[in-house]
PDB file of C-alpha atoms in Angstrom:
ATOM      1  CA  MET G   1     100.507  76.381 186.768  1.00  0.00           C
ATOM      2  CA  ILE G   2      98.380  74.390 184.261  1.00  0.00           C
ATOM      3  CA  PRO G   3     100.426  71.597 182.593  1.00  0.00           C
ATOM      4  CA  LEU G   4     101.588  72.411 179.094  1.00  0.00           C
ATOM      5  CA  GLN G   5     101.867  70.377 176.021  1.00  0.00           C
ATOM      6  CA  ILE G   6     105.082  69.911 174.142  1.00  0.00           C
ATOM      7  CA  LYS G   7     104.581  72.550 171.516  1.00  0.00           C
ATOM      8  CA  GLU G   8     103.727  75.142 174.182  1.00  0.00           C
ATOM      9  CA  VAL G   9     106.932  74.202 176.110  1.00  0.00           C
ATOM     10  CA  ALA G  10     108.911  74.388 172.911  1.00  0.00           C
ATOM     11  CA  THR G  11     107.717  77.885 172.278  1.00  0.00           C
ATOM     12  CA  LYS G  12     108.214  78.970 175.789  1.00  0.00           C
ATOM     13  CA  LEU G  13     111.871  77.710 175.864  1.00  0.00           C
ATOM     14  CA  ASN G  14     112.638  78.594 172.163  1.00  0.00           C
ATOM     15  CA  ILE G  15     113.553  74.984 171.243  1.00  0.00           C
ATOM     16  CA  SER G  16     112.161  72.423 168.950  1.00  0.00           C
ATOM     17  CA  PRO G  17     109.707  69.647 170.121  1.00  0.00           C
ATOM     18  CA  ARG G  18     112.114  67.198 168.456  1.00  0.00           C
ATOM     19  CA  ALA G  19     114.887  68.417 170.969  1.00  0.00           C
ATOM     20  CA  ILE G  20     112.540  67.962 173.928  1.00  0.00           C
ATOM     21  CA  ARG G  21     111.741  64.365 172.637  1.00  0.00           C
ATOM     22  CA  PHE G  22     115.448  63.720 172.348  1.00  0.00           C
ATOM     23  CA  TYR G  23     116.186  64.677 175.999  1.00  0.00           C
ATOM     24  CA  GLU G  24     113.380  62.311 176.900  1.00  0.00           C
ATOM     25  CA  GLU G  25     114.848  59.511 175.062  1.00  0.00           C
ATOM     26  CA  LYS G  26     118.122  60.035 176.810  1.00  0.00           C
ATOM     27  CA  GLY G  27     116.244  59.793 180.259  1.00  0.00           C
ATOM     28  CA  LEU G  28     116.908  63.420 181.189  1.00  0.00           C
ATOM     29  CA  ILE G  29     113.154  64.207 181.434  1.00  0.00           C
ATOM     30  CA  SER G  30     110.074  62.116 182.126  1.00  0.00           C
ATOM     31  CA  PRO G  31     106.977  64.105 181.270  1.00  0.00           C
ATOM     32  CA  ILE G  32     103.680  62.486 182.091  1.00  0.00           C
ATOM     33  CA  LYS G  33     101.694  60.951 179.191  1.00  0.00           C
ATOM     34  CA  GLN G  34      98.001  61.172 179.100  1.00  0.00           C
ATOM     35  CA  ALA G  35      96.274  57.852 179.222  1.00  0.00           C
ATOM     36  CA  HIS G  36      93.708  58.411 176.456  1.00  0.00           C
ATOM     37  CA  ASN G  37      96.153  59.866 173.779  1.00  0.00           C
ATOM     38  CA  GLN G  38      99.629  59.526 175.028  1.00  0.00           C
ATOM     39  CA  TYR G  39     100.229  63.260 174.707  1.00  0.00           C
ATOM     40  CA  ARG G  40     103.005  64.463 176.808  1.00  0.00           C
ATOM     41  CA  THR G  41     102.160  67.122 179.481  1.00  0.00           C
ATOM     42  CA  PHE G  42     104.864  69.173 181.182  1.00  0.00           C
ATOM     43  CA  THR G  43     104.570  70.527 184.819  1.00  0.00           C
ATOM     44  CA  GLU G  44     106.485  73.508 186.152  1.00  0.00           C
ATOM     45  CA  GLN G  45     109.022  71.176 187.576  1.00  0.00           C
ATOM     46  CA  ASP G  46     109.521  69.621 184.078  1.00  0.00           C
ATOM     47  CA  ILE G  47     110.052  73.004 182.575  1.00  0.00           C
ATOM     48  CA  TRP G  48     112.511  74.015 185.178  1.00  0.00           C
ATOM     49  CA  ARG G  49     114.444  70.737 184.469  1.00  0.00           C
ATOM     50  CA  LEU G  50     114.486  71.445 180.858  1.00  0.00           C
ATOM     51  CA  GLN G  51     115.800  74.973 181.426  1.00  0.00           C
ATOM     52  CA  THR G  52     118.620  73.415 183.574  1.00  0.00           C
ATOM     53  CA  ILE G  53     119.459  70.922 180.811  1.00  0.00           C
ATOM     54  CA  LEU G  54     119.562  73.805 178.184  1.00  0.00           C
ATOM     55  CA  SER G  55     121.841  76.020 180.429  1.00  0.00           C
ATOM     56  CA  LEU G  56     124.283  72.984 181.078  1.00  0.00           C
ATOM     57  CA  ARG G  57     124.363  72.295 177.367  1.00  0.00           C
ATOM     58  CA  GLU G  58     124.973  75.904 176.639  1.00  0.00           C
ATOM     59  CA  ALA G  59     128.016  75.557 178.902  1.00  0.00           C
ATOM     60  CA  GLY G  60     129.166  72.643 176.819  1.00  0.00           C
ATOM     61  CA  MET G  61     128.489  69.844 179.360  1.00  0.00           C
ATOM     62  CA  PRO G  62     128.136  66.347 177.771  1.00  0.00           C
ATOM     63  CA  LEU G  63     124.704  64.611 178.109  1.00  0.00           C
ATOM     64  CA  GLU G  64     126.113  61.909 180.314  1.00  0.00           C
ATOM     65  CA  SER G  65     127.503  64.446 182.792  1.00  0.00           C
ATOM     66  CA  ILE G  66     124.239  66.374 182.698  1.00  0.00           C
ATOM     67  CA  LYS G  67     122.434  63.075 183.605  1.00  0.00           C
ATOM     68  CA  HIS G  68     124.724  62.641 186.512  1.00  0.00           C
ATOM     69  CA  ALA G  69     124.266  66.350 187.586  1.00  0.00           C
ATOM     70  CA  LEU G  70     120.435  66.064 187.495  1.00  0.00           C
ATOM     71  CA  ALA G  71     120.575  62.821 189.444  1.00  0.00           C
ATOM     72  CA  GLU G  72     122.513  64.743 192.224  1.00  0.00           C
ATOM     73  CA  MET G  73     120.032  67.635 192.061  1.00  0.00           C
ATOM     74  CA  ASP G  74     117.283  65.134 192.553  1.00  0.00           C
ATOM     75  CA  GLU G  75     118.968  63.742 195.635  1.00  0.00           C
ATOM     76  CA  ASP G  76     119.665  67.344 196.789  1.00  0.00           C
ATOM     77  CA  ASN G  77     123.441  66.598 196.826  1.00  0.00           C
ATOM     78  CA  ILE G  78     124.751  69.957 196.316  1.00  0.00           C
ATOM     79  CA  GLN G  79     128.471  68.910 196.737  1.00  0.00           C
ATOM     80  CA  GLU G  80     128.363  66.429 193.903  1.00  0.00           C
ATOM     81  CA  LEU G  81     126.363  68.824 191.731  1.00  0.00           C
ATOM     82  CA  ARG G  82     129.173  71.431 192.365  1.00  0.00           C
ATOM     83  CA  TYR G  83     131.804  68.894 191.478  1.00  0.00           C
ATOM     84  CA  TYR G  84     130.191  68.302 188.068  1.00  0.00           C
ATOM     85  CA  LEU G  85     130.038  72.101 187.375  1.00  0.00           C
ATOM     86  CA  GLU G  86     133.490  72.509 188.546  1.00  0.00           C
ATOM     87  CA  LEU G  87     134.747  69.711 186.371  1.00  0.00           C
ATOM     88  CA  GLN G  88     132.841  71.306 183.447  1.00  0.00           C
ATOM     89  CA  ARG G  89     134.499  74.708 184.104  1.00  0.00           C
ATOM     90  CA  SER G  90     137.962  73.056 184.199  1.00  0.00           C
ATOM     91  CA  VAL G  91     137.261  71.360 180.727  1.00  0.00           C
ATOM     92  CA  LEU G  92     136.062  74.737 179.313  1.00  0.00           C
ATOM     93  CA  VAL G  93     139.153  76.583 180.636  1.00  0.00           C
ATOM     94  CA  ALA G  94     141.438  73.977 178.882  1.00  0.00           C
ATOM     95  CA  LYS G  95     139.578  74.405 175.674  1.00  0.00           C
ATOM     96  CA  TRP G  96     139.552  78.202 175.912  1.00  0.00           C
ATOM     97  CA  LEU G  97     143.409  78.187 176.402  1.00  0.00           C
ATOM     98  CA  GLU G  98     143.741  75.888 173.465  1.00  0.00           C
ATOM     99  CA  MET G  99     141.692  78.108 171.307  1.00  0.00           C
ATOM    100  CA  LYS G 100     143.692  81.152 172.666  1.00  0.00           C
ATOM    101  CA  GLN G 101     146.913  79.500 171.543  1.00  0.00           C
ATOM    102  CA  VAL G 102     145.528  78.849 168.057  1.00  0.00           C
ATOM    103  CA  ILE G 103     144.586  82.497 167.875  1.00  0.00           C
ATOM    104  CA  GLU G 104     148.008  83.562 168.838  1.00  0.00           C
ATOM    105  CA  THR G 105     149.634  81.197 166.380  1.00  0.00           C
ATOM    106  CA  THR G 106     147.290  82.714 163.585  1.00  0.00           C
ATOM    107  CA  ASP G 107     148.346  86.124 164.591  1.00  0.00           C
ATOM    108  CA  HIS G 108     152.113  85.378 164.384  1.00  0.00           C
ATOM    109  CA  MET G 109     151.496  83.896 160.948  1.00  0.00           C
ATOM    110  CA  ILE G 110     149.723  87.152 159.844  1.00  0.00           C
ATOM    111  CA  THR G 111     152.626  89.241 161.192  1.00  0.00           C
ATOM    112  CA  LEU G 112     155.059  87.139 159.227  1.00  0.00           C
ATOM    113  CA  LEU G 113     153.026  87.550 156.097  1.00  0.00           C
ATOM    114  CA  LYS G 114     152.909  91.327 156.584  1.00  0.00           C
ATOM    115  CA  VAL G 115     156.748  91.673 157.096  1.00  0.00           C
ATOM    116  CA  ASN G 116     157.922  89.102 154.576  1.00  0.00           C
ATOM    117  CA  ARG G 117     155.188  89.169 151.951  1.00  0.00           C
ATOM    118  CA  THR G 118     155.261  85.413 152.205  1.00  0.00           C
ATOM    119  CA  LEU G 119     154.892  82.667 154.772  1.00  0.00           C
ATOM    120  CA  PRO G 120     158.367  80.856 155.236  1.00  0.00           C
ATOM    121  CA  LEU G 121     157.823  77.189 155.587  1.00  0.00           C
ATOM    122  CA  GLU G 122     160.295  76.789 158.347  1.00  0.00           C
ATOM    123  CA  ALA G 123     158.549  79.555 160.414  1.00  0.00           C
ATOM    124  CA  ILE G 124     155.160  78.058 159.958  1.00  0.00           C
ATOM    125  CA  TYR G 125     156.510  74.688 160.931  1.00  0.00           C
ATOM    126  CA  LYS G 126     158.014  76.164 164.164  1.00  0.00           C
ATOM    127  CA  LEU G 127     154.760  77.917 165.152  1.00  0.00           C
ATOM    128  CA  ALA G 128     152.675  74.846 164.417  1.00  0.00           C
ATOM    129  CA  GLU G 129     154.988  72.588 166.383  1.00  0.00           C
ATOM    130  CA  GLY G 130     155.027  75.002 169.291  1.00  0.00           C
ATOM    131  CA  SER G 131     151.256  75.100 169.387  1.00  0.00           C
ATOM    132  CA  LYS G 132     151.047  71.367 169.094  1.00  0.00           C
ATOM    133  CA  THR G 133     153.512  70.813 171.935  1.00  0.00           C
ATOM    134  CA  LEU G 134     151.529  73.215 174.304  1.00  0.00           C
ATOM    135  CA  LYS G 135     148.373  71.235 173.514  1.00  0.00           C
ATOM    136  CA  GLU G 136     150.108  67.903 174.300  1.00  0.00           C
ATOM    137  CA  GLN G 137     151.484  69.180 177.484  1.00  0.00           C
ATOM    138  CA  ARG G 138     147.992  70.261 178.665  1.00  0.00           C
ATOM    139  CA  THR G 139     146.184  67.124 177.623  1.00  0.00           C
ATOM    140  CA  ALA G 140     148.945  64.830 178.963  1.00  0.00           C
ATOM    141  CA  TRP G 141     148.037  65.974 182.601  1.00  0.00           C
ATOM    142  CA  LYS G 142     146.739  63.123 184.522  1.00  0.00           C
ATOM    143  CA  ASP G 143     146.287  62.405 188.306  1.00  0.00           C
ATOM    144  CA  THR G 144     148.781  59.598 188.731  1.00  0.00           C
ATOM    145  CA  TRP G 145     148.991  60.051 192.452  1.00  0.00           C
ATOM    146  CA  HIS G 146     145.490  59.237 193.469  1.00  0.00           C
ATOM    147  CA  TYR G 147     144.991  62.236 195.640  1.00  0.00           C
ATOM    148  CA  ASP G 148     141.293  61.673 196.233  1.00  0.00           C
ATOM    149  CA  GLU G 149     142.228  58.486 198.114  1.00  0.00           C
ATOM    150  CA  LEU G 150     145.119  60.273 200.029  1.00  0.00           C
ATOM    151  CA  ALA G 151     143.008  63.301 201.078  1.00  0.00           C
ATOM    152  CA  PRO G 152     141.870  61.854 204.471  1.00  0.00           C
ATOM    153  CA  THR G 153     145.459  61.174 205.586  1.00  0.00           C
ATOM    154  CA  HIS G 154     147.160  64.181 203.852  1.00  0.00           C
ATOM    155  CA  ASP G 155     147.473  66.287 207.004  1.00  0.00           C
ATOM    156  CA  GLU G 156     148.774  63.402 209.163  1.00  0.00           C
ATOM    157  CA  ARG G 157     151.530  62.673 206.483  1.00  0.00           C
ATOM    158  CA  ALA G 158     152.309  66.369 206.203  1.00  0.00           C
ATOM    159  CA  ALA G 159     152.661  66.591 209.994  1.00  0.00           C
ATOM    160  CA  SER G 160     155.191  63.816 209.996  1.00  0.00           C
ATOM    161  CA  HIS G 161     157.728  66.279 208.462  1.00  0.00           C
ATOM    162  CA  SER G 162     159.283  63.209 206.717  1.00  0.00           C
ATOM    163  CA  GLY G 163     159.766  61.876 203.175  1.00  0.00           C
ATOM    164  CA  GLU G 164     158.035  64.299 200.628  1.00  0.00           C
ATOM    165  CA  TYR G 165     157.077  66.579 203.516  1.00  0.00           C
ATOM    166  CA  THR G 166     160.332  67.168 205.168  1.00  0.00           C
ATOM    167  CA  TYR G 167     160.467  70.624 206.854  1.00  0.00           C
ATOM    168  CA  TYR G 168     156.819  71.154 205.830  1.00  0.00           C
ATOM    169  CA  GLU G 169     155.826  73.614 208.444  1.00  0.00           C
ATOM    170  CA  ASP G 170     159.005  75.707 208.100  1.00  0.00           C
ATOM    171  CA  THR G 171     158.524  75.764 204.430  1.00  0.00           C
ATOM    172  CA  LEU G 172     154.948  77.095 204.521  1.00  0.00           C
ATOM    173  CA  ASN G 173     155.985  79.817 207.181  1.00  0.00           C
ATOM    174  CA  LEU G 174     158.741  81.053 205.024  1.00  0.00           C
ATOM    175  CA  ILE G 175     156.419  81.383 201.952  1.00  0.00           C
ATOM    176  CA  VAL G 176     154.127  83.480 204.017  1.00  0.00           C
ATOM    177  CA  LYS G 177     156.989  85.641 205.293  1.00  0.00           C
ATOM    178  CA  TRP G 178     158.540  86.212 201.829  1.00  0.00           C
ATOM    179  CA  VAL G 179     155.192  87.077 200.134  1.00  0.00           C
ATOM    180  CA  SER G 180     154.246  89.491 202.916  1.00  0.00           C
ATOM    181  CA  ALA G 181     150.739  89.857 201.813  1.00  0.00           C
ATOM    182  CA  ILE G 182     148.730  92.899 202.907  1.00  0.00           C
ATOM    183  CA  GLN G 183     145.037  93.451 203.598  1.00  0.00           C
ATOM    184  CA  GLY G 184     143.171  93.871 200.373  1.00  0.00           C
ATOM    185  CA  GLU G 185     145.227  91.526 198.360  1.00  0.00           C
ATOM    186  CA  HIS G 186     143.971  88.409 196.770  1.00  0.00           C
ATOM    187  CA  GLY G 187     146.104  85.317 196.620  1.00  0.00           C
ATOM    188  CA  LEU G 188     146.090  81.928 194.758  1.00  0.00           C
ATOM    189  CA  ASP G 189     147.269  78.692 196.208  1.00  0.00           C
ATOM    190  CA  LEU G 190     148.011  76.186 193.472  1.00  0.00           C
ATOM    191  CA  GLY G 191     147.952  72.553 194.357  1.00  0.00           C
ATOM    192  CA  THR G 192     146.307  73.654 197.639  1.00  0.00           C
ATOM    193  CA  GLY G 193     145.655  70.126 198.926  1.00  0.00           C
ATOM    194  CA  THR G 194     143.847  70.444 202.242  1.00  0.00           C
ATOM    195  CA  GLY G 195     144.434  74.102 202.310  1.00  0.00           C
ATOM    196  CA  ASN G 196     147.330  74.343 204.862  1.00  0.00           C
ATOM    197  CA  LEU G 197     149.304  77.064 203.075  1.00  0.00           C
ATOM    198  CA  ALA G 198     146.234  79.068 202.097  1.00  0.00           C
ATOM    199  CA  GLY G 199     145.112  78.814 205.694  1.00  0.00           C
ATOM    200  CA  LYS G 200     148.142  80.562 207.060  1.00  0.00           C
ATOM    201  CA  PHE G 201     147.435  83.531 204.726  1.00  0.00           C
ATOM    202  CA  ILE G 202     143.617  83.400 205.688  1.00  0.00           C
ATOM    203  CA  ALA G 203     144.765  83.583 209.417  1.00  0.00           C
ATOM    204  CA  GLY G 204     146.464  86.821 208.481  1.00  0.00           C
ATOM    205  CA  GLY G 205     143.183  88.320 207.078  1.00  0.00           C
ATOM    206  CA  ILE G 206     144.138  87.700 203.416  1.00  0.00           C
ATOM    207  CA  HIS G 207     141.537  86.749 200.814  1.00  0.00           C
ATOM    208  CA  MET G 208     142.569  83.345 199.374  1.00  0.00           C
ATOM    209  CA  SER G 209     141.468  81.032 196.514  1.00  0.00           C
ATOM    210  CA  GLY G 210     142.849  77.536 196.022  1.00  0.00           C
ATOM    211  CA  VAL G 211     143.092  75.161 193.032  1.00  0.00           C
ATOM    212  CA  ASP G 212     143.494  71.454 193.235  1.00  0.00           C
ATOM    213  CA  GLN G 213     142.889  68.497 190.881  1.00  0.00           C
ATOM    214  CA  SER G 214     141.446  66.416 193.686  1.00  0.00           C
ATOM    215  CA  LYS G 215     137.762  67.120 194.698  1.00  0.00           C
ATOM    216  CA  GLU G 216     138.392  65.252 198.033  1.00  0.00           C
ATOM    217  CA  MET G 217     141.335  67.586 198.833  1.00  0.00           C
ATOM    218  CA  LEU G 218     139.150  70.539 197.982  1.00  0.00           C
ATOM    219  CA  ARG G 219     136.412  69.313 200.264  1.00  0.00           C
ATOM    220  CA  HIS G 220     138.800  68.826 203.135  1.00  0.00           C
ATOM    221  CA  SER G 221     140.281  72.323 202.579  1.00  0.00           C
ATOM    222  CA  GLN G 222     136.917  74.025 202.600  1.00  0.00           C
ATOM    223  CA  ARG G 223     135.727  72.180 205.672  1.00  0.00           C
ATOM    224  CA  LYS G 224     138.879  73.495 207.455  1.00  0.00           C
ATOM    225  CA  TYR G 225     138.668  77.014 205.887  1.00  0.00           C
ATOM    226  CA  PRO G 226     135.201  78.094 204.846  1.00  0.00           C
ATOM    227  CA  THR G 227     136.272  81.309 203.354  1.00  0.00           C
ATOM    228  CA  LEU G 228     138.701  79.555 200.932  1.00  0.00           C
ATOM    229  CA  GLU G 229     137.390  79.628 197.495  1.00  0.00           C
ATOM    230  CA  GLY G 230     138.338  76.242 196.065  1.00  0.00           C
ATOM    231  CA  ARG G 231     138.205  75.491 192.402  1.00  0.00           C
ATOM    232  CA  LEU G 232     138.902  72.116 190.484  1.00  0.00           C
ATOM    233  CA  GLY G 233     141.785  72.467 188.182  1.00  0.00           C
ATOM    234  CA  ASN G 234     145.524  72.169 187.642  1.00  0.00           C
ATOM    235  CA  PHE G 235     148.652  74.106 186.953  1.00  0.00           C
ATOM    236  CA  LEU G 236     148.417  73.872 183.240  1.00  0.00           C
ATOM    237  CA  ALA G 237     144.858  75.317 182.824  1.00  0.00           C
ATOM    238  CA  ILE G 238     144.125  77.540 185.933  1.00  0.00           C
ATOM    239  CA  PRO G 239     140.405  78.034 186.112  1.00  0.00           C
ATOM    240  CA  TYR G 240     140.481  81.890 186.352  1.00  0.00           C
ATOM    241  CA  LEU G 241     140.526  84.695 183.859  1.00  0.00           C
ATOM    242  CA  GLU G 242     143.397  87.006 183.414  1.00  0.00           C
ATOM    243  CA  GLY G 243     144.779  89.530 186.007  1.00  0.00           C
ATOM    244  CA  VAL G 244     142.859  88.325 189.112  1.00  0.00           C
ATOM    245  CA  PHE G 245     145.533  87.758 191.730  1.00  0.00           C
ATOM    246  CA  ASP G 246     148.106  89.827 193.591  1.00  0.00           C
ATOM    247  CA  PHE G 247     150.293  86.793 194.166  1.00  0.00           C
ATOM    248  CA  VAL G 248     150.440  83.033 193.455  1.00  0.00           C
ATOM    249  CA  VAL G 249     151.932  80.492 195.902  1.00  0.00           C
ATOM    250  CA  SER G 250     152.454  76.742 195.714  1.00  0.00           C
ATOM    251  CA  SER G 251     154.149  74.328 198.097  1.00  0.00           C
ATOM    252  CA  PHE G 252     155.020  70.612 197.814  1.00  0.00           C
ATOM    253  CA  ALA G 253     153.115  70.208 194.564  1.00  0.00           C
ATOM    254  CA  PHE G 254     155.168  71.960 191.709  1.00  0.00           C
ATOM    255  CA  HIS G 255     157.681  69.066 191.627  1.00  0.00           C
ATOM    256  CA  HIS G 256     155.007  66.790 190.137  1.00  0.00           C
ATOM    257  CA  LEU G 257     155.263  68.507 186.838  1.00  0.00           C
ATOM    258  CA  THR G 258     157.887  67.820 184.247  1.00  0.00           C
ATOM    259  CA  ASN G 259     160.393  70.541 183.328  1.00  0.00           C
ATOM    260  CA  GLU G 260     158.279  71.505 180.281  1.00  0.00           C
ATOM    261  CA  GLN G 261     155.070  71.511 182.230  1.00  0.00           C
ATOM    262  CA  GLN G 262     156.683  73.711 184.888  1.00  0.00           C
ATOM    263  CA  LEU G 263     157.448  76.465 182.365  1.00  0.00           C
ATOM    264  CA  LEU G 264     153.915  76.288 181.041  1.00  0.00           C
ATOM    265  CA  ALA G 265     152.598  76.480 184.552  1.00  0.00           C
ATOM    266  CA  LEU G 266     154.654  79.601 185.035  1.00  0.00           C
ATOM    267  CA  THR G 267     153.112  81.167 181.890  1.00  0.00           C
ATOM    268  CA  GLU G 268     149.657  80.249 183.414  1.00  0.00           C
ATOM    269  CA  MET G 269     150.562  81.928 186.798  1.00  0.00           C
ATOM    270  CA  ARG G 270     151.630  85.048 184.962  1.00  0.00           C
ATOM    271  CA  ARG G 271     148.271  84.981 183.032  1.00  0.00           C
ATOM    272  CA  VAL G 272     146.170  85.072 186.153  1.00  0.00           C
ATOM    273  CA  LEU G 273     148.319  87.574 187.994  1.00  0.00           C
ATOM    274  CA  LYS G 274     147.880  91.289 188.070  1.00  0.00           C
ATOM    275  CA  PRO G 275     150.663  93.267 186.309  1.00  0.00           C
ATOM    276  CA  ARG G 276     152.816  93.520 189.559  1.00  0.00           C
ATOM    277  CA  GLY G 277     151.819  90.049 190.863  1.00  0.00           C
ATOM    278  CA  ARG G 278     154.532  87.909 192.499  1.00  0.00           C
ATOM    279  CA  ILE G 279     155.088  84.153 192.560  1.00  0.00           C
ATOM    280  CA  CYS G 280     156.571  82.022 195.381  1.00  0.00           C
ATOM    281  CA  ILE G 281     157.093  78.285 195.035  1.00  0.00           C
ATOM    282  CA  ALA G 282     158.731  75.731 197.327  1.00  0.00           C
ATOM    283  CA  GLY G 283     159.005  71.969 197.615  1.00  0.00           C
ATOM    284  CA  PRO G 284     161.401  69.064 196.851  1.00  0.00           C
ATOM    285  CA  MET G 285     162.370  70.219 193.366  1.00  0.00           C
ATOM    286  CA  SER G 286     165.382  68.774 191.842  1.00  0.00           C
ATOM    287  CA  SER G 287     166.511  71.890 189.913  1.00  0.00           C
ATOM    288  CA  LEU G 288     165.677  75.463 189.817  1.00  0.00           C
ATOM    289  CA  LEU G 289     167.921  76.324 186.905  1.00  0.00           C
ATOM    290  CA  HIS G 290     165.334  76.239 184.118  1.00  0.00           C
ATOM    291  CA  LEU G 291     162.894  78.169 186.385  1.00  0.00           C
ATOM    292  CA  SER G 292     165.476  80.888 187.068  1.00  0.00           C
ATOM    293  CA  HIS G 293     166.146  81.255 183.278  1.00  0.00           C
ATOM    294  CA  TRP G 294     162.395  81.692 182.753  1.00  0.00           C
ATOM    295  CA  PHE G 295     161.876  84.289 185.403  1.00  0.00           C
ATOM    296  CA  GLU G 296     164.961  86.237 184.212  1.00  0.00           C
ATOM    297  CA  GLU G 297     163.846  86.161 180.548  1.00  0.00           C
ATOM    298  CA  ASN G 298     160.401  87.452 181.548  1.00  0.00           C
ATOM    299  CA  GLY G 299     161.600  90.351 183.692  1.00  0.00           C
ATOM    300  CA  TYR G 300     161.399  89.104 187.316  1.00  0.00           C
ATOM    301  CA  LEU G 301     163.791  89.729 190.178  1.00  0.00           C
ATOM    302  CA  LEU G 302     164.575  86.507 192.032  1.00  0.00           C
ATOM    303  CA  LYS G 303     165.255  85.456 195.540  1.00  0.00           C
ATOM    304  CA  GLN G 304     166.140  81.765 196.219  1.00  0.00           C
ATOM    305  CA  GLN G 305     167.170  79.716 199.224  1.00  0.00           C
ATOM    306  CA  LEU G 306     167.461  76.225 200.473  1.00  0.00           C
ATOM    307  CA  ILE G 307     165.415  75.711 203.542  1.00  0.00           C
ATOM    308  CA  HIS G 308     167.623  73.742 205.975  1.00  0.00           C
ATOM    309  CA  THR G 309     169.957  73.063 202.912  1.00  0.00           C
ATOM    310  CA  VAL G 310     167.214  70.586 201.647  1.00  0.00           C
ATOM    311  CA  ILE G 311     163.962  72.409 200.306  1.00  0.00           C
ATOM    312  CA  PRO G 312     164.298  74.910 197.477  1.00  0.00           C
ATOM    313  CA  ILE G 313     162.200  78.064 197.640  1.00  0.00           C
ATOM    314  CA  ILE G 314     161.962  80.680 194.938  1.00  0.00           C
ATOM    315  CA  TYR G 315     160.371  84.062 195.123  1.00  0.00           C
ATOM    316  CA  ALA G 316     159.889  86.101 191.994  1.00  0.00           C
ATOM    317  CA  VAL G 317     158.805  89.863 191.718  1.00  0.00           C
ATOM    318  CA  PRO G 318     158.302  91.635 188.229  1.00  0.00           C
ATOM    319  CA  ILE G 319     160.615  94.420 187.614  1.00  0.00           C
ATOM    320  CA  ARG G 320     159.242  95.294 184.101  1.00  0.00           C
TER     321      ARG G 320
END
């Protein structure tokens, strides 16, 4: 391919020459400059790089993240590049859910206006406060447990069956038994860690996806279980669209959420589940009462138990 000048590239990619010069100033591209006139010339590689930048910008990725992503591409580091894209998807899902909540709040206001012919101030305040609370709960999520650092020793700690992981293996086995997944179903393991629970379903021939906030945990899980589809994300903004899964499971992770966050997480689980999708959660939770109320209010039939009188497990199936 004959090198192109900046106007030709701008026409080809449907952007302005100014935008191309901006990306050059930011260090994202480095076209060759002719010695005699300093005109920029663009090779096929330069054009491919610009197309990549435009695609990532279209996806909403910040320039600094694009710079890191391109550096990993230059090093042919597919894992790190995937991490940046996963991180961007996680951010986009959170923004999408926030916008979805704003739309739902607006719909409620429209309904109130239709019914009452006015907008009661108290009702508006409640709707706005509810929307604000949900936003705060999602944005307040932070990794305070440093799971990237804990990933290499996670399986060793889980195998100790002590402390946080008391009756670990028995708990995972009971989740698998209660869910009773069948061939053709697609399950989601939230807080999958190194994939131990998902791996038990995979061993039974079940298609599994896993979500975790830790990229290192996901790397370990996918080394152990190559067929596991791992995505970076968390309970409060699950990186999937609506109605994808037949069941959602979670073990030894849900207790890290506050009670309010747990209820939001259940709403997120229901969002990504198919209409008859079921939920099974187990781990060292202090109370199941608020969860039981949520399930009952939302039309689920419950089954609960204490594993060895210590570890709570709850299984929920929708009945309406």
